[in-house]
Every structure is written in structure tokens, then in C-alpha cells.
mmCIF file of C-alpha atoms in Angstrom:
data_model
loop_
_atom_site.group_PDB
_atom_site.id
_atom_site.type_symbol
_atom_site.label_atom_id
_atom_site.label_comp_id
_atom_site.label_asym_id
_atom_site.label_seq_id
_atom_site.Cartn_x
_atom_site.Cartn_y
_atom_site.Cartn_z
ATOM 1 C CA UNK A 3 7.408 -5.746 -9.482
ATOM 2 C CA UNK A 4 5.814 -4.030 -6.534
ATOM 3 C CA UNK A 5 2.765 -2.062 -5.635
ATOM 4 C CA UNK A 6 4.157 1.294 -5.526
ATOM 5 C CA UNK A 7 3.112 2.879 -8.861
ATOM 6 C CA UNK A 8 -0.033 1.447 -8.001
ATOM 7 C CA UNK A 9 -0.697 3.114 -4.611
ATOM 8 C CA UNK A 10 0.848 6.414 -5.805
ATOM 9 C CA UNK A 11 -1.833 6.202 -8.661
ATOM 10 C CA UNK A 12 -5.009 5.396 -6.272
ATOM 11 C CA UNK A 13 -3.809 7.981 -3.465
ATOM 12 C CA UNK A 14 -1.272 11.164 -2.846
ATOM 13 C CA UNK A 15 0.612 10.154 -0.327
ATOM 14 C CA UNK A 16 3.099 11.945 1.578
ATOM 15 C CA UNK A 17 6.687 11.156 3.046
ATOM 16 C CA UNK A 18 7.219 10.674 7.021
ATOM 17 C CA UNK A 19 10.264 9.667 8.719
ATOM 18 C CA UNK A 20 9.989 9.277 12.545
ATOM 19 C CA UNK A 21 11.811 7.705 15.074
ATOM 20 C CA UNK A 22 11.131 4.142 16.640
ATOM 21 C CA UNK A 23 8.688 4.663 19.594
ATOM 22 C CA UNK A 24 8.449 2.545 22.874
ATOM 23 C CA UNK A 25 6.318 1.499 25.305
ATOM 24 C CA UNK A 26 6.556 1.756 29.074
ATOM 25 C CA UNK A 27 3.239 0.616 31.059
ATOM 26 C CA UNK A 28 0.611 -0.493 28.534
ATOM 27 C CA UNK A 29 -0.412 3.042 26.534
ATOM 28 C CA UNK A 30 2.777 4.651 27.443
ATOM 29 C CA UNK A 31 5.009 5.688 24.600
ATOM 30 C CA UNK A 32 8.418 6.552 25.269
ATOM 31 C CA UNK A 33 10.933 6.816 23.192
ATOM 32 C CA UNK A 34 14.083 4.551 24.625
ATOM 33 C CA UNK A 35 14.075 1.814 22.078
ATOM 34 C CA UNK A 36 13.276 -1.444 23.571
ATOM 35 C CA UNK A 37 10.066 -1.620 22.553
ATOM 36 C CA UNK A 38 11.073 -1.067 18.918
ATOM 37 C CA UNK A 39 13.158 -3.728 18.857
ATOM 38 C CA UNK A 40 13.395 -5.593 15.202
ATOM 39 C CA UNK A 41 10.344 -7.810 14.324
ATOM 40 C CA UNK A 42 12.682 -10.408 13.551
ATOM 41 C CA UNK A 43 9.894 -13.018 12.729
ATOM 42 C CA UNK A 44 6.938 -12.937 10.476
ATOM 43 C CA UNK A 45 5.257 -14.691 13.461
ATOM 44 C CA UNK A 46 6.107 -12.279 15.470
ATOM 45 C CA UNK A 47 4.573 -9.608 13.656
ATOM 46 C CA UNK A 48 1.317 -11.623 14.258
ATOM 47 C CA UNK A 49 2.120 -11.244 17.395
ATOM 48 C CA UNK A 50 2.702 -7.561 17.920
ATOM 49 C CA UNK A 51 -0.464 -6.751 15.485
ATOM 50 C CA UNK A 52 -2.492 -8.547 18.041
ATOM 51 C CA UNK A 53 -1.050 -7.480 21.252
ATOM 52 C CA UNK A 54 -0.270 -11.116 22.063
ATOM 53 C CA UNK A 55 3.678 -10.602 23.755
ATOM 54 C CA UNK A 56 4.741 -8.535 26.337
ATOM 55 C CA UNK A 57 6.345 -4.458 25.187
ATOM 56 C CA UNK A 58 9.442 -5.795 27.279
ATOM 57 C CA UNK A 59 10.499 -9.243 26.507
ATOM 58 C CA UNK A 60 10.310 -10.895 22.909
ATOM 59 C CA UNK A 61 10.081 -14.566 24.465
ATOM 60 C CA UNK A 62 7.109 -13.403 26.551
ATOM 61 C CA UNK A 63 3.392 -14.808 24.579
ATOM 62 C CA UNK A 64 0.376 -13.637 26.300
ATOM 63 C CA UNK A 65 -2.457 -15.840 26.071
ATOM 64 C CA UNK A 66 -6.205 -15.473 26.583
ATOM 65 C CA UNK A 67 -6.584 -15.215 30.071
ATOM 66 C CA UNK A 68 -3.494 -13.261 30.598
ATOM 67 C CA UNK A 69 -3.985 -9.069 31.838
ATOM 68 C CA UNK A 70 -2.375 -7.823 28.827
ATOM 69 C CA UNK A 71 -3.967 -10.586 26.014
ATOM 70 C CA UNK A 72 -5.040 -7.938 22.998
ATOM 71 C CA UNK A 73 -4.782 -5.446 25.473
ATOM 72 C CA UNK A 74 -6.010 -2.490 23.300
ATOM 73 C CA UNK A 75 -2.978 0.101 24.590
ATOM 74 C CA UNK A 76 -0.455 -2.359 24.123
ATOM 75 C CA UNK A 77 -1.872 -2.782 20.454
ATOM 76 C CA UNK A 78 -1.710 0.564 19.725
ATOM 77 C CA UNK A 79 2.066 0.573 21.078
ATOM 78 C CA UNK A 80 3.174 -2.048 18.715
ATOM 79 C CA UNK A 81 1.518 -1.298 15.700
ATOM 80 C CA UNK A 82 2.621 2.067 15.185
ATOM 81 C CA UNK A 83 6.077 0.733 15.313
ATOM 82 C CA UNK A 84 5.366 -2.147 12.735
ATOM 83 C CA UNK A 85 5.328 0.704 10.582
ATOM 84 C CA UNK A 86 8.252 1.361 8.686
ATOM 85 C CA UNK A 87 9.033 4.881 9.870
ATOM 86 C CA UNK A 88 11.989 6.034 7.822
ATOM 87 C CA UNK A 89 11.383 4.744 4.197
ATOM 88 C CA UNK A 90 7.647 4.203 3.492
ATOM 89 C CA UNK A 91 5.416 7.361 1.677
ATOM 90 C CA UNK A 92 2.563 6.124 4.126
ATOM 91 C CA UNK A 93 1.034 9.673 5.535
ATOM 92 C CA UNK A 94 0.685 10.176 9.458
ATOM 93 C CA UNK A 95 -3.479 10.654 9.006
ATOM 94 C CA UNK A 96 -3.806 7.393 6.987
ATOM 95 C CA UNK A 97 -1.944 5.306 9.658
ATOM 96 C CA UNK A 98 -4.093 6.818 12.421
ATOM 97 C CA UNK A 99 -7.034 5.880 10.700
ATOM 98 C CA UNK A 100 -5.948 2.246 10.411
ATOM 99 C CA UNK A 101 -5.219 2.196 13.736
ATOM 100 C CA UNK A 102 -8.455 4.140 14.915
ATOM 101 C CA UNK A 103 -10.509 1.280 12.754
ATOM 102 C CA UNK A 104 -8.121 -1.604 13.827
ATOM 103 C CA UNK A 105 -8.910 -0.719 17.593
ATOM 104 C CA UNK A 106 -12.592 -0.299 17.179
ATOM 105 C CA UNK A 107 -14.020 -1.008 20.608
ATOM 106 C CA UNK A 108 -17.268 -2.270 18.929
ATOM 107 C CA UNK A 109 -15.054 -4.393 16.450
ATOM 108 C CA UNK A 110 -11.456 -5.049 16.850
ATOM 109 C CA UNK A 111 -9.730 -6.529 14.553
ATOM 110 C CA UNK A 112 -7.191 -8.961 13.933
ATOM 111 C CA UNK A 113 -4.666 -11.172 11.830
ATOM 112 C CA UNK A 114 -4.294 -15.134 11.580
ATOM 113 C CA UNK A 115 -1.733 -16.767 10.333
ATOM 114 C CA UNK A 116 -3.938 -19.816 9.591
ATOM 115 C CA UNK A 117 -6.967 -17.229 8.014
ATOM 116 C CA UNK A 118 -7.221 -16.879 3.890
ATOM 117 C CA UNK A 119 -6.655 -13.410 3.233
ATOM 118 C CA UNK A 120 -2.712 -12.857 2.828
ATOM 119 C CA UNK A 121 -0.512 -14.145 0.499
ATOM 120 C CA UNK A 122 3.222 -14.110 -0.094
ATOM 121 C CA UNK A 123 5.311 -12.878 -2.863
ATOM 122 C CA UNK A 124 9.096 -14.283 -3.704
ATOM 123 C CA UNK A 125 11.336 -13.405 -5.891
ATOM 124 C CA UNK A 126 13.555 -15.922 -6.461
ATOM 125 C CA UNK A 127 16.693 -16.536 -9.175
ATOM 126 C CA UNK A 128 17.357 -19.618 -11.133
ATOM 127 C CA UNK A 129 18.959 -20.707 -14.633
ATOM 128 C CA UNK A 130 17.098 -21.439 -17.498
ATOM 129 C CA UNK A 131 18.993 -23.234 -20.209
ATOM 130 C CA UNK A 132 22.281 -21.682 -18.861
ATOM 131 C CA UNK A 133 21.078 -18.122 -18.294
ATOM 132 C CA UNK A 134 20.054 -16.420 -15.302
ATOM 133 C CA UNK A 135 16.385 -15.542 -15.065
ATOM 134 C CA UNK A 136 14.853 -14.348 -12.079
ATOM 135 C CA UNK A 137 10.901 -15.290 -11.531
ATOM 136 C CA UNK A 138 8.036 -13.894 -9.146
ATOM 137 C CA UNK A 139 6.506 -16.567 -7.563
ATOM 138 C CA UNK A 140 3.135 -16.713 -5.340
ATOM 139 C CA UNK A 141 2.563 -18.773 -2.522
ATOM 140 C CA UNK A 142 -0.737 -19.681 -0.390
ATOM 141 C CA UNK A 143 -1.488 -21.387 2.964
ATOM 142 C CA UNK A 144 -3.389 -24.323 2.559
ATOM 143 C CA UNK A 145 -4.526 -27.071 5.139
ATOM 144 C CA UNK A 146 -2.532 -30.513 5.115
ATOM 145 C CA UNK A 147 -3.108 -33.240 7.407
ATOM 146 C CA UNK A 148 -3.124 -31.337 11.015
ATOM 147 C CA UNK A 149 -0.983 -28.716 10.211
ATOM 148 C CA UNK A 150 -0.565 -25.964 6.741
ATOM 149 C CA UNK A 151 1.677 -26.034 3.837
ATOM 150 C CA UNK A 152 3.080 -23.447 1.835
ATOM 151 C CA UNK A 153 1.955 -24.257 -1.973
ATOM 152 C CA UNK A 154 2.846 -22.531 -5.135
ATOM 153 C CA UNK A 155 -0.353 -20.699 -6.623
ATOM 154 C CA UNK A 156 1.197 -18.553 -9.351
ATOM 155 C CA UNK A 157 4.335 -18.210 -11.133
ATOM 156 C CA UNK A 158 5.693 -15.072 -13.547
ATOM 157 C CA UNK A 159 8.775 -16.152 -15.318
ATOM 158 C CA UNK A 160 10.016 -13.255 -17.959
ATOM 159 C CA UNK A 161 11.049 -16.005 -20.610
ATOM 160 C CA UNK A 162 7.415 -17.413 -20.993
ATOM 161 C CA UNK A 163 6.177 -13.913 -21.401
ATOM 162 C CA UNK A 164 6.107 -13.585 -25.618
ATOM 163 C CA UNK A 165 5.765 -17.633 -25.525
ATOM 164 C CA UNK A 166 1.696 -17.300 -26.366
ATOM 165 C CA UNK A 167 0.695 -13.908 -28.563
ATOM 166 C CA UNK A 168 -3.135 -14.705 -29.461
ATOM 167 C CA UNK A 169 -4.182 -12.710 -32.071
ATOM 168 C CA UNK A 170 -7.730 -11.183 -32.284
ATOM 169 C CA UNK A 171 -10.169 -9.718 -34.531
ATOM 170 C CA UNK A 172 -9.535 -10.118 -38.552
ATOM 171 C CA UNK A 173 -5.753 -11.224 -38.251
ATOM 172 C CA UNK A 174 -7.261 -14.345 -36.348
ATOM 173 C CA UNK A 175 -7.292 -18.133 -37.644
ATOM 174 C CA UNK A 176 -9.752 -20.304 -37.178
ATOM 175 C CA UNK A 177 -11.853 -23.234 -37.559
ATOM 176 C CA UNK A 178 -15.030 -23.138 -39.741
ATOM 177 C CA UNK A 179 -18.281 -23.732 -37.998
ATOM 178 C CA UNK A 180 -18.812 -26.562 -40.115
ATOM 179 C CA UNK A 181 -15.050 -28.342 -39.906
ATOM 180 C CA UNK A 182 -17.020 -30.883 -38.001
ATOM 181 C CA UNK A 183 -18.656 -32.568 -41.556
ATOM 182 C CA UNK A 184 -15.070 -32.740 -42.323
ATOM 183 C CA UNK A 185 -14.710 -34.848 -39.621
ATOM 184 C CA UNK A 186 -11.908 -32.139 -38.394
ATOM 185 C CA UNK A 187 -9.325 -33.034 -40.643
ATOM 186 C CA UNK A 188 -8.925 -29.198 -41.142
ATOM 187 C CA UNK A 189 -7.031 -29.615 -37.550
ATOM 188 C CA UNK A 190 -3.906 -29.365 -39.966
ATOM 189 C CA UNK A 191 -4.175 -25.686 -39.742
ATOM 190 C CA UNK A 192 -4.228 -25.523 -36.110
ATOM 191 C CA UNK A 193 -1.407 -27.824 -36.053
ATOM 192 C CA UNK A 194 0.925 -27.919 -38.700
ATOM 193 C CA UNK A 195 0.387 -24.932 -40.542
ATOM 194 C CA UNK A 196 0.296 -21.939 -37.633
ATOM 195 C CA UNK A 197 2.839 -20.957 -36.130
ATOM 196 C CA UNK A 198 0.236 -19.445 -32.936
ATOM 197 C CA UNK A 199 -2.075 -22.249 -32.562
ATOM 198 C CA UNK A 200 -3.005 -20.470 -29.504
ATOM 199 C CA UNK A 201 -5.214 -18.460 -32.141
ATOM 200 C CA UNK A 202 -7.359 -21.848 -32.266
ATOM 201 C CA UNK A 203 -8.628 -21.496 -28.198
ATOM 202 C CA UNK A 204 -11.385 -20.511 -26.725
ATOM 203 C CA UNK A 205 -11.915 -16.336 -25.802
ATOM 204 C CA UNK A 206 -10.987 -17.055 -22.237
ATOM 205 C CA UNK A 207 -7.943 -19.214 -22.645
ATOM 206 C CA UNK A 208 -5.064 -17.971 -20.430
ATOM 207 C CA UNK A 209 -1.845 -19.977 -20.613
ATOM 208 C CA UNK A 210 -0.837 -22.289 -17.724
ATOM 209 C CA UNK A 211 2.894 -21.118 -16.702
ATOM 210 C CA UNK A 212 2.552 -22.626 -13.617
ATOM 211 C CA UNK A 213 2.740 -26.001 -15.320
ATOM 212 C CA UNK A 214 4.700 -24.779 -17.988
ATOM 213 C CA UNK A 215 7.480 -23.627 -15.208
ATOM 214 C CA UNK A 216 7.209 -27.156 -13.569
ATOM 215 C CA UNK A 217 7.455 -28.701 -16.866
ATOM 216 C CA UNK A 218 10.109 -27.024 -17.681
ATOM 217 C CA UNK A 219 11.912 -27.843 -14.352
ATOM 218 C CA UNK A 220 11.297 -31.416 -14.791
ATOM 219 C CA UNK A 221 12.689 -31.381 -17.791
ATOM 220 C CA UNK A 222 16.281 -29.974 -15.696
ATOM 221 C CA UNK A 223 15.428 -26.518 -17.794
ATOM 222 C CA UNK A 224 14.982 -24.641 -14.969
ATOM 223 C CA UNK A 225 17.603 -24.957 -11.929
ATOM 224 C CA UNK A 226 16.889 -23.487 -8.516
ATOM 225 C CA UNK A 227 19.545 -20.874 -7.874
ATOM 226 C CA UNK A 228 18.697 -18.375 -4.792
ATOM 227 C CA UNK A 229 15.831 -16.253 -3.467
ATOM 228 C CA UNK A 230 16.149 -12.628 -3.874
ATOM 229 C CA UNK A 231 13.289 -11.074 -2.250
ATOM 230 C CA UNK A 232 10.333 -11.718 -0.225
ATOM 231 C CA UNK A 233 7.225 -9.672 0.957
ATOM 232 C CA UNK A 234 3.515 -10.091 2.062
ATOM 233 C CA UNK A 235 0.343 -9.068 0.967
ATOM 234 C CA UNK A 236 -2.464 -8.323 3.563
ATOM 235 C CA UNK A 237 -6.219 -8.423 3.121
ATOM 236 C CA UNK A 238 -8.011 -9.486 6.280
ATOM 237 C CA UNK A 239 -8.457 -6.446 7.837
ATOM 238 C CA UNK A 240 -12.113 -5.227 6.231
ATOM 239 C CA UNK A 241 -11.325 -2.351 3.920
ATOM 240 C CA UNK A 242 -8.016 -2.103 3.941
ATOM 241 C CA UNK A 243 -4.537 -3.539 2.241
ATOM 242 C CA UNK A 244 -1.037 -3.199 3.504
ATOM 243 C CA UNK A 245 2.288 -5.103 2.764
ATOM 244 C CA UNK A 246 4.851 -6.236 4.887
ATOM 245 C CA UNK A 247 8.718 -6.266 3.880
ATOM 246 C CA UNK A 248 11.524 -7.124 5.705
ATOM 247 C CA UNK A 249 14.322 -3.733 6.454
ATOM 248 C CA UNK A 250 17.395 -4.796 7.460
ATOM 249 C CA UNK A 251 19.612 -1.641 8.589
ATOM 250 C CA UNK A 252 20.754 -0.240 11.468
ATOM 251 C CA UNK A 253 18.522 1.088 14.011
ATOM 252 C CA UNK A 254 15.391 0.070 16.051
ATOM 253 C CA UNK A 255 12.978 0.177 12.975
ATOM 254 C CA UNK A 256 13.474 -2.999 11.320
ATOM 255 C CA UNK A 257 12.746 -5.970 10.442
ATOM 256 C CA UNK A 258 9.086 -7.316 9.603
ATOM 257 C CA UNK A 259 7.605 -4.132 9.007
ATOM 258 C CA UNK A 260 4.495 -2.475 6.947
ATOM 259 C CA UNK A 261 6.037 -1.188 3.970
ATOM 260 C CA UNK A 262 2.433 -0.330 1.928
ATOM 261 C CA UNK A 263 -1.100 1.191 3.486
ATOM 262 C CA UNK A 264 -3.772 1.006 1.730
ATOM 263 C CA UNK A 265 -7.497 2.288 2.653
ATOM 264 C CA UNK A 266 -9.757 0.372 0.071
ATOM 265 C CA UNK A 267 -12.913 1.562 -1.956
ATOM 266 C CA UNK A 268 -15.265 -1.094 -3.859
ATOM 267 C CA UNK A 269 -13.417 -2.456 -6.524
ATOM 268 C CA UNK A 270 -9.553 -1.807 -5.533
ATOM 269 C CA UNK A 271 -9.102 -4.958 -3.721
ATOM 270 C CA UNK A 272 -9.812 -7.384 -7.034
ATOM 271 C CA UNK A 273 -7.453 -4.738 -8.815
ATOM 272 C CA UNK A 274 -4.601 -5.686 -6.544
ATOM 273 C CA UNK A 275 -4.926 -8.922 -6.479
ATOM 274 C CA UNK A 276 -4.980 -8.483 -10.653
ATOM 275 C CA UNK A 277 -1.626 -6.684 -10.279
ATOM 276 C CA UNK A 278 0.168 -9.249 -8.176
ATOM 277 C CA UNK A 279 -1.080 -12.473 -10.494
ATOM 278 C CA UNK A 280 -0.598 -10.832 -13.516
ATOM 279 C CA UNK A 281 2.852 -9.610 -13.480
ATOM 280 C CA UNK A 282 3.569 -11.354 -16.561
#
């Protein structure tokens, strides 16, 4: 599932296609190419955001200390071609405005690999009792020993989906207030007799499928087959959202690129975060 209806629903946005831009000396755009080379790394999409390797060579990291290090022209150079300029419906005054507020010269920002505040998204194929199902999986940074891990935070498999169906209201079961003089024995009806004993949890129950998935896989239910798809959903720059997919065509625009642009109001960021989890 992705974000688009979403974004079309919270802003009007309109279509742009523009070439690939380059940079010559630091806040020079011209338009031969190099510069908009493919972001062929997620890393290096850190990289470019922050203004951290030179407009001419790839294998070139600047460092603090260096001339250029988040040189705030050089920025500007590479983010507007992490954009993707031939596909996305992100409009030319909302892009300057992210720039404008990412190049603040009273406060910059910037994105960290190791910081909380992005998350990926994978969609990924495997077979579940002989058929072919594909599932949406979410992933998180987390610290381990010296170093990070990827770990699995959610999962959205379309065969779990109907699995639970709590009813509500007066078509709800349930267990007298006083069951307990019966020493429970009326458990029977939670778990013999109904056929949703789901109906017998408390108002805030929300079914596991992470463990249900991993269950399942244990169990040699669930085989591994391929991964389809994967993007990356960005939240640590203050009031805003964007995602990052990965274009492959020909061309200098391609590659790791922003895909999604989204200015935040108060409220909108939980929202999103609400439509990624609970694609189910």
C-alpha cells in the first residue's frame, strides 16, 4: 500500500517533471549531468542530504573539518536532485520550502542514519501453505552490541486479515460479572462454544500478527520467497515527512530518490504512522 491517496487527500498537489540539475563550484547549477548521477546507495543519500561528498566524485566523503563539510550551497545542489523530477506530484513551491527550512542558517537541519525517526517498508513474497502471498513488513534500527540491527517491528500479511472479527455492542458474548462465584467454569463459552473467542478480550485487544507470522513460519507455513519492493519513511526533519524510493530507468534521475513531500500540521504525523502499521 503506499501513501499516495493519503497525501493527495491532505494537500493538492501538482505534477512537475524537470531535468536532472548539476553542480559546478559549490552553488553553481548547471545542467551537464554529473552531478545527478544515480544515488545508488541509501547511504549515500545520507550523504548528499547533508552535503557530506564532493558534487564531482561519489568516492569523495567530506568530513568535519573539510571546506565543503555541510557546505550550505553544496546542500542545496544535491537535494534538489534527490528529488525525483520526472514521476513524483511534489509541486515546485513545496520543495522550495523544504529546502528554504532545511537550510535555515539559524537551524540547519539534518538526517542520521543511526537517529529514531525513519523507518523502512518491504514488501516481500513468500508461500503460505502452497500459495503465494505477498506481506508488508516494517523494519526499525535498533542498537546491538557496538553497532545497529535491522529488526522486524510490524508485519501485514493479507491471510491473517479476517483471522480475528470482534464483534461489539449487543451481538457481543461475554462473561457475567459474577462468573467468578462460579469459579469460571462458564470459560466453556469462551472456549468451546464460540466460534470468535476474540469476543471474550479486553476493549483494547489488538491481535499479535507479528507472532502469529513467526509462528506460523516456525511451523514451515510460511516460506521466504523474494522481496518485491522497498521504500523509506522520513520523520526527522521537524515538521515535515517525505519518502524515499528507489527509480531505476534510464537517465540521470535515479536511484535513491524522494518520491513523497510532505509539510506537516499537528496531528498528521501520528496519522501516518497509523497508515503504515495498520495496513492490515
Amino acid at each position: 500500500m503506499r501513501l499516495i491517496p493519503l497525501i493527495f487527500a491532505l494537500f493538492i498537489a501538482n505534477i512537475l517533471i524537470v531535468s536532472g540539475q548539476g553542480i559546478g563550484s559549490p552553488g553553481t547549477i548547471k545542467d551537464d549531468g554529473k552531478f545527478a548521477a544515480s544515488t545508488k546507495q541509501l547511504n549515500q543519500f545520507f550523504r548528499r542530504f547533508n552535503g557530506e561528498e564532493s558534487p564531482t566524485d561519489g568516492n569523495v566523503r567530506y568530513y568535519p573539518g573539510d571546506s565543503l563539510y555541510r557546505n550550505t550551497k553544496l546542500r542545496e545542489g544535491f537535494i534538489k536532485v534527490l528529488f525525483d523530477n520526472q514521476t513524483s506530484s511534489i509541486s515546485t513551491d513545496l520543495k522550495e520550502e523544504f529546502i528554504k527550512n532545511v537550510l535555515s542558517d539559524v537551524y540547519p537541519q539534518y538526517i542520521n542514519f543511526h537517529r529514531e525517526g525513519w523507518i523502512a517498508e518491504v514488501q516481500a513474497d513468500f508461500l503460505f501453505k502452497g500459495k503465494r502471498e505477498t506481506a508488508t513488513i516494517i523494519l526499525k534500527l535498533q542498537p546491538e552490541g557496538l553497532g545497529y540491527e535491522w529488526v522486524f517491528d510490524r508485519v501485514s500479511f493479507p491471510p491473517f486479515k479476517n483471522l480475528f472479527n470482534k464483534p461489539v455492542g449487543d451481538s457481543k458474548d461475554f462473561l457475567h460479572p459474577l462468573s467468578h462465584e462460579l469459579g469460571f467454569m462458564n470459560l466453556r463459552r469462551a472456549f468451546q462454544d464460540s466460534k470468535v473467542p476474540e469476543a471474550f478480550t479486553k476493549s483494547s485487544f489488538k491481535p499479535d500478527y507479528l507472532t502469529l507470522f513467526l509462528y506460523e513460519m516456525k511451523q514451515n507455513n510460511i516460506r521466504f520467497q523474494t522481496v518485491t519492493d522497498v521504500k523509506f519513511h522520513f520523520f526527522q526533519i521537524e515538521g515535515w515527512y517525505f519518502e524515499v524510493n528507489q527509480f531505476n530507468r534510464p537517465g540521470f534521475n535515479t536511484g535513491w530518490l524522494i518520491s513523497n513531500l510532505l509539510k506537516l500540521s499537528p496531528g498528521d504525523k501520528e496519522t501516518i504512522l497509523k497508515y503504515i502499521y495498520d495496513q492490515e
